Amino acid sequence: MPSYENSIVINVPLSGVFAYVNDPKTFPDWVHGMIDVHNVIGTGEGQQYEWTFKMVGMQFHGQSVAVNYIQDECAAYQSIGMIESIWTNIVEPSDGGTLLTIKVEYSIPAPVPGKLAEALTLRRNERGLDATLLNAKEALEG
């Protein structure tokens, strides 16, 4: 299962970053490729939602559940459906701001055939996660 991890410092208090990046309703605003989040049920560990995600020009649908949630520290979401993944948001204090680290482990969707297509998809997804971090920083810092 491919994985990727990267971090960015956001000049906003930790609790604000944690609240924003763990509110599924905000995902389409900052998560690169996220088109829609709906049917959000609950908060914290056990929270569930459905999503539509665009990757390599195709739309994928699925569901996620928060499988680990430690307030103002980390939250991990397990996704099932057309893309299976574990997405983890970690926040830590950093010089008056917050270090946001995102770790993603995911499967390449079945409609993406071949090793070349898979390699291209992996590179695009890495760039997409970098864009996601920058989007979060821009959204939070205003």
Short mmCIF file of C-alpha atoms in Angstrom, two decimals:
data_model
loop_
_atom_site.label_atom_id
_atom_site.label_comp_id
_atom_site.label_asym_id
_atom_site.label_seq_id
_atom_site.Cartn_x
_atom_site.Cartn_y
_atom_site.Cartn_z
CA MET A 1 0.00 0.00 0.00
CA PRO A 2 1.63 3.30 -1.05
CA SER A 3 2.10 5.94 1.64
CA TYR A 4 3.08 9.57 1.83
CA GLU A 5 3.77 12.00 4.63
CA ASN A 6 4.52 15.70 4.74
CA SER A 7 4.24 18.64 7.15
CA ILE A 8 3.73 22.39 7.17
CA VAL A 9 3.83 25.06 9.87
CA ILE A 10 0.61 27.05 10.17
CA ASN A 11 0.69 30.28 12.16
CA VAL A 12 -2.57 29.57 13.98
CA PRO A 13 -3.07 28.10 17.47
CA LEU A 14 -3.05 24.32 17.62
CA SER A 15 -6.71 23.94 18.65
CA GLY A 16 -7.87 25.96 15.62
CA VAL A 17 -5.80 23.89 13.19
CA PHE A 18 -6.99 20.63 14.75
CA ALA A 19 -10.65 21.67 14.62
CA TYR A 20 -10.42 22.79 10.98
CA VAL A 21 -8.52 19.82 9.53
CA ASN A 22 -10.75 17.32 11.34
CA ASP A 23 -14.09 18.79 10.28
CA PRO A 24 -15.18 16.75 7.24
CA LYS A 25 -17.42 19.61 6.11
CA THR A 26 -14.27 21.68 5.38
CA PHE A 27 -12.51 18.96 3.35
CA PRO A 28 -13.72 20.15 -0.09
CA ASP A 29 -12.27 23.59 0.75
CA TRP A 30 -8.71 22.39 1.31
CA VAL A 31 -8.19 18.70 0.48
CA HIS A 32 -6.90 18.50 -3.09
CA GLY A 33 -9.27 16.32 -5.13
CA MET A 34 -12.09 16.23 -2.56
CA ILE A 35 -15.27 17.19 -4.39
CA ASP A 36 -17.96 16.54 -1.81
CA VAL A 37 -18.49 15.33 1.75
CA HIS A 38 -22.00 14.47 2.91
CA ASN A 39 -23.96 12.42 5.44
CA VAL A 40 -21.63 13.39 8.30
CA ILE A 41 -22.67 11.52 11.44
CA GLY A 42 -21.21 12.21 14.88
CA THR A 43 -17.96 13.79 16.02
CA GLY A 44 -14.68 12.47 17.35
CA GLU A 45 -13.84 8.79 17.28
CA GLY A 46 -16.51 6.88 15.39
CA GLN A 47 -17.54 9.87 13.26
CA GLN A 48 -18.62 8.76 9.77
CA TYR A 49 -19.09 10.50 6.45
CA GLU A 50 -19.39 9.78 2.75
CA TRP A 51 -17.19 11.42 0.14
CA THR A 52 -16.58 11.95 -3.56
CA PHE A 53 -12.94 12.33 -4.61
CA LYS A 54 -11.43 13.10 -8.01
CA MET A 55 -8.18 11.41 -8.99
CA VAL A 56 -6.60 11.18 -12.44
CA GLY A 57 -9.73 12.64 -13.99
CA MET A 58 -12.07 10.03 -12.48
CA GLN A 59 -14.53 10.36 -9.60
CA PHE A 60 -14.44 7.87 -6.74
CA HIS A 61 -16.96 7.43 -3.93
CA GLY A 62 -16.56 5.98 -0.48
CA GLN A 63 -17.09 6.24 3.24
CA SER A 64 -14.75 7.11 6.08
CA VAL A 65 -14.82 6.60 9.82
CA ALA A 66 -12.62 8.18 12.49
CA VAL A 67 -10.77 5.19 13.96
CA ASN A 68 -8.52 7.19 16.28
CA TYR A 69 -9.23 10.65 17.66
CA ILE A 70 -7.22 12.35 20.37
CA GLN A 71 -8.38 15.96 20.77
CA ASP A 72 -5.74 18.51 19.77
CA GLU A 73 -3.21 15.77 18.94
CA CYS A 74 -4.21 13.45 16.11
CA ALA A 75 -7.08 11.92 14.21
CA ALA A 76 -7.04 8.97 11.80
CA TYR A 77 -9.75 8.20 9.26
CA GLN A 78 -10.16 4.84 7.57
CA SER A 79 -11.81 4.94 4.16
CA ILE A 80 -13.55 2.16 2.30
CA GLY A 81 -15.08 2.16 -1.12
CA MET A 82 -13.42 2.80 -4.44
CA ILE A 83 -10.28 4.07 -2.66
CA GLU A 84 -9.17 2.41 0.56
CA SER A 85 -6.97 4.52 2.77
CA ILE A 86 -5.93 5.62 6.21
CA TRP A 87 -5.52 9.40 6.49
CA THR A 88 -3.95 10.75 9.68
CA ASN A 89 -3.77 14.40 10.76
CA ILE A 90 -1.24 15.17 13.49
CA VAL A 91 -0.83 18.60 15.12
CA GLU A 92 2.05 19.71 17.33
CA PRO A 93 3.09 23.08 18.77
CA SER A 94 5.72 24.88 16.69
CA ASP A 95 7.14 28.32 17.59
CA GLY A 96 3.80 29.92 18.44
CA GLY A 97 2.04 28.15 15.59
CA THR A 98 1.19 24.58 14.70
CA LEU A 99 3.04 21.88 12.81
CA LEU A 100 0.46 19.97 10.76
CA THR A 101 1.60 16.56 9.54
CA ILE A 102 -0.56 14.51 7.21
CA LYS A 103 0.15 10.82 6.66
CA VAL A 104 -1.75 8.92 3.99
CA GLU A 105 -1.68 5.21 3.18
CA TYR A 106 -3.91 4.23 0.27
CA SER A 107 -4.60 1.67 -2.42
CA ILE A 108 -4.49 2.59 -6.08
CA PRO A 109 -8.07 2.32 -7.39
CA ALA A 110 -8.77 -0.62 -9.70
CA PRO A 111 -9.71 1.61 -12.68
CA VAL A 112 -6.08 2.86 -12.82
CA PRO A 113 -4.41 0.12 -14.91
CA GLY A 114 -0.74 -0.68 -15.40
CA LYS A 115 2.53 0.09 -13.68
CA LEU A 116 3.15 3.31 -15.61
CA ALA A 117 -0.29 4.66 -14.74
CA GLU A 118 0.25 3.62 -11.13
CA ALA A 119 3.62 5.42 -10.95
CA LEU A 120 2.09 8.58 -12.47
CA THR A 121 -0.82 8.38 -10.03
CA LEU A 122 1.56 8.08 -7.07
CA ARG A 123 3.49 11.19 -8.16
CA ARG A 124 0.27 13.14 -8.73
CA ASN A 125 -1.03 12.12 -5.33
CA GLU A 126 2.19 13.31 -3.65
CA ARG A 127 1.85 16.70 -5.37
CA GLY A 128 -1.83 16.73 -4.39
CA LEU A 129 -0.96 16.22 -0.72
CA ASP A 130 1.58 19.04 -0.91
CA ALA A 131 -1.17 21.25 -2.37
CA THR A 132 -3.52 20.10 0.40
CA LEU A 133 -1.08 21.29 3.07
CA LEU A 134 -0.68 24.66 1.37
CA ASN A 135 -4.46 24.97 1.02
CA ALA A 136 -4.90 24.33 4.76
CA LYS A 137 -2.27 26.94 5.58
CA GLU A 138 -3.87 29.53 3.31
CA ALA A 139 -7.39 28.82 4.59
CA LEU A 140 -6.36 29.04 8.23
CA GLU A 141 -4.00 31.99 8.01
CA GLY A 142 -6.48 33.94 5.88
#
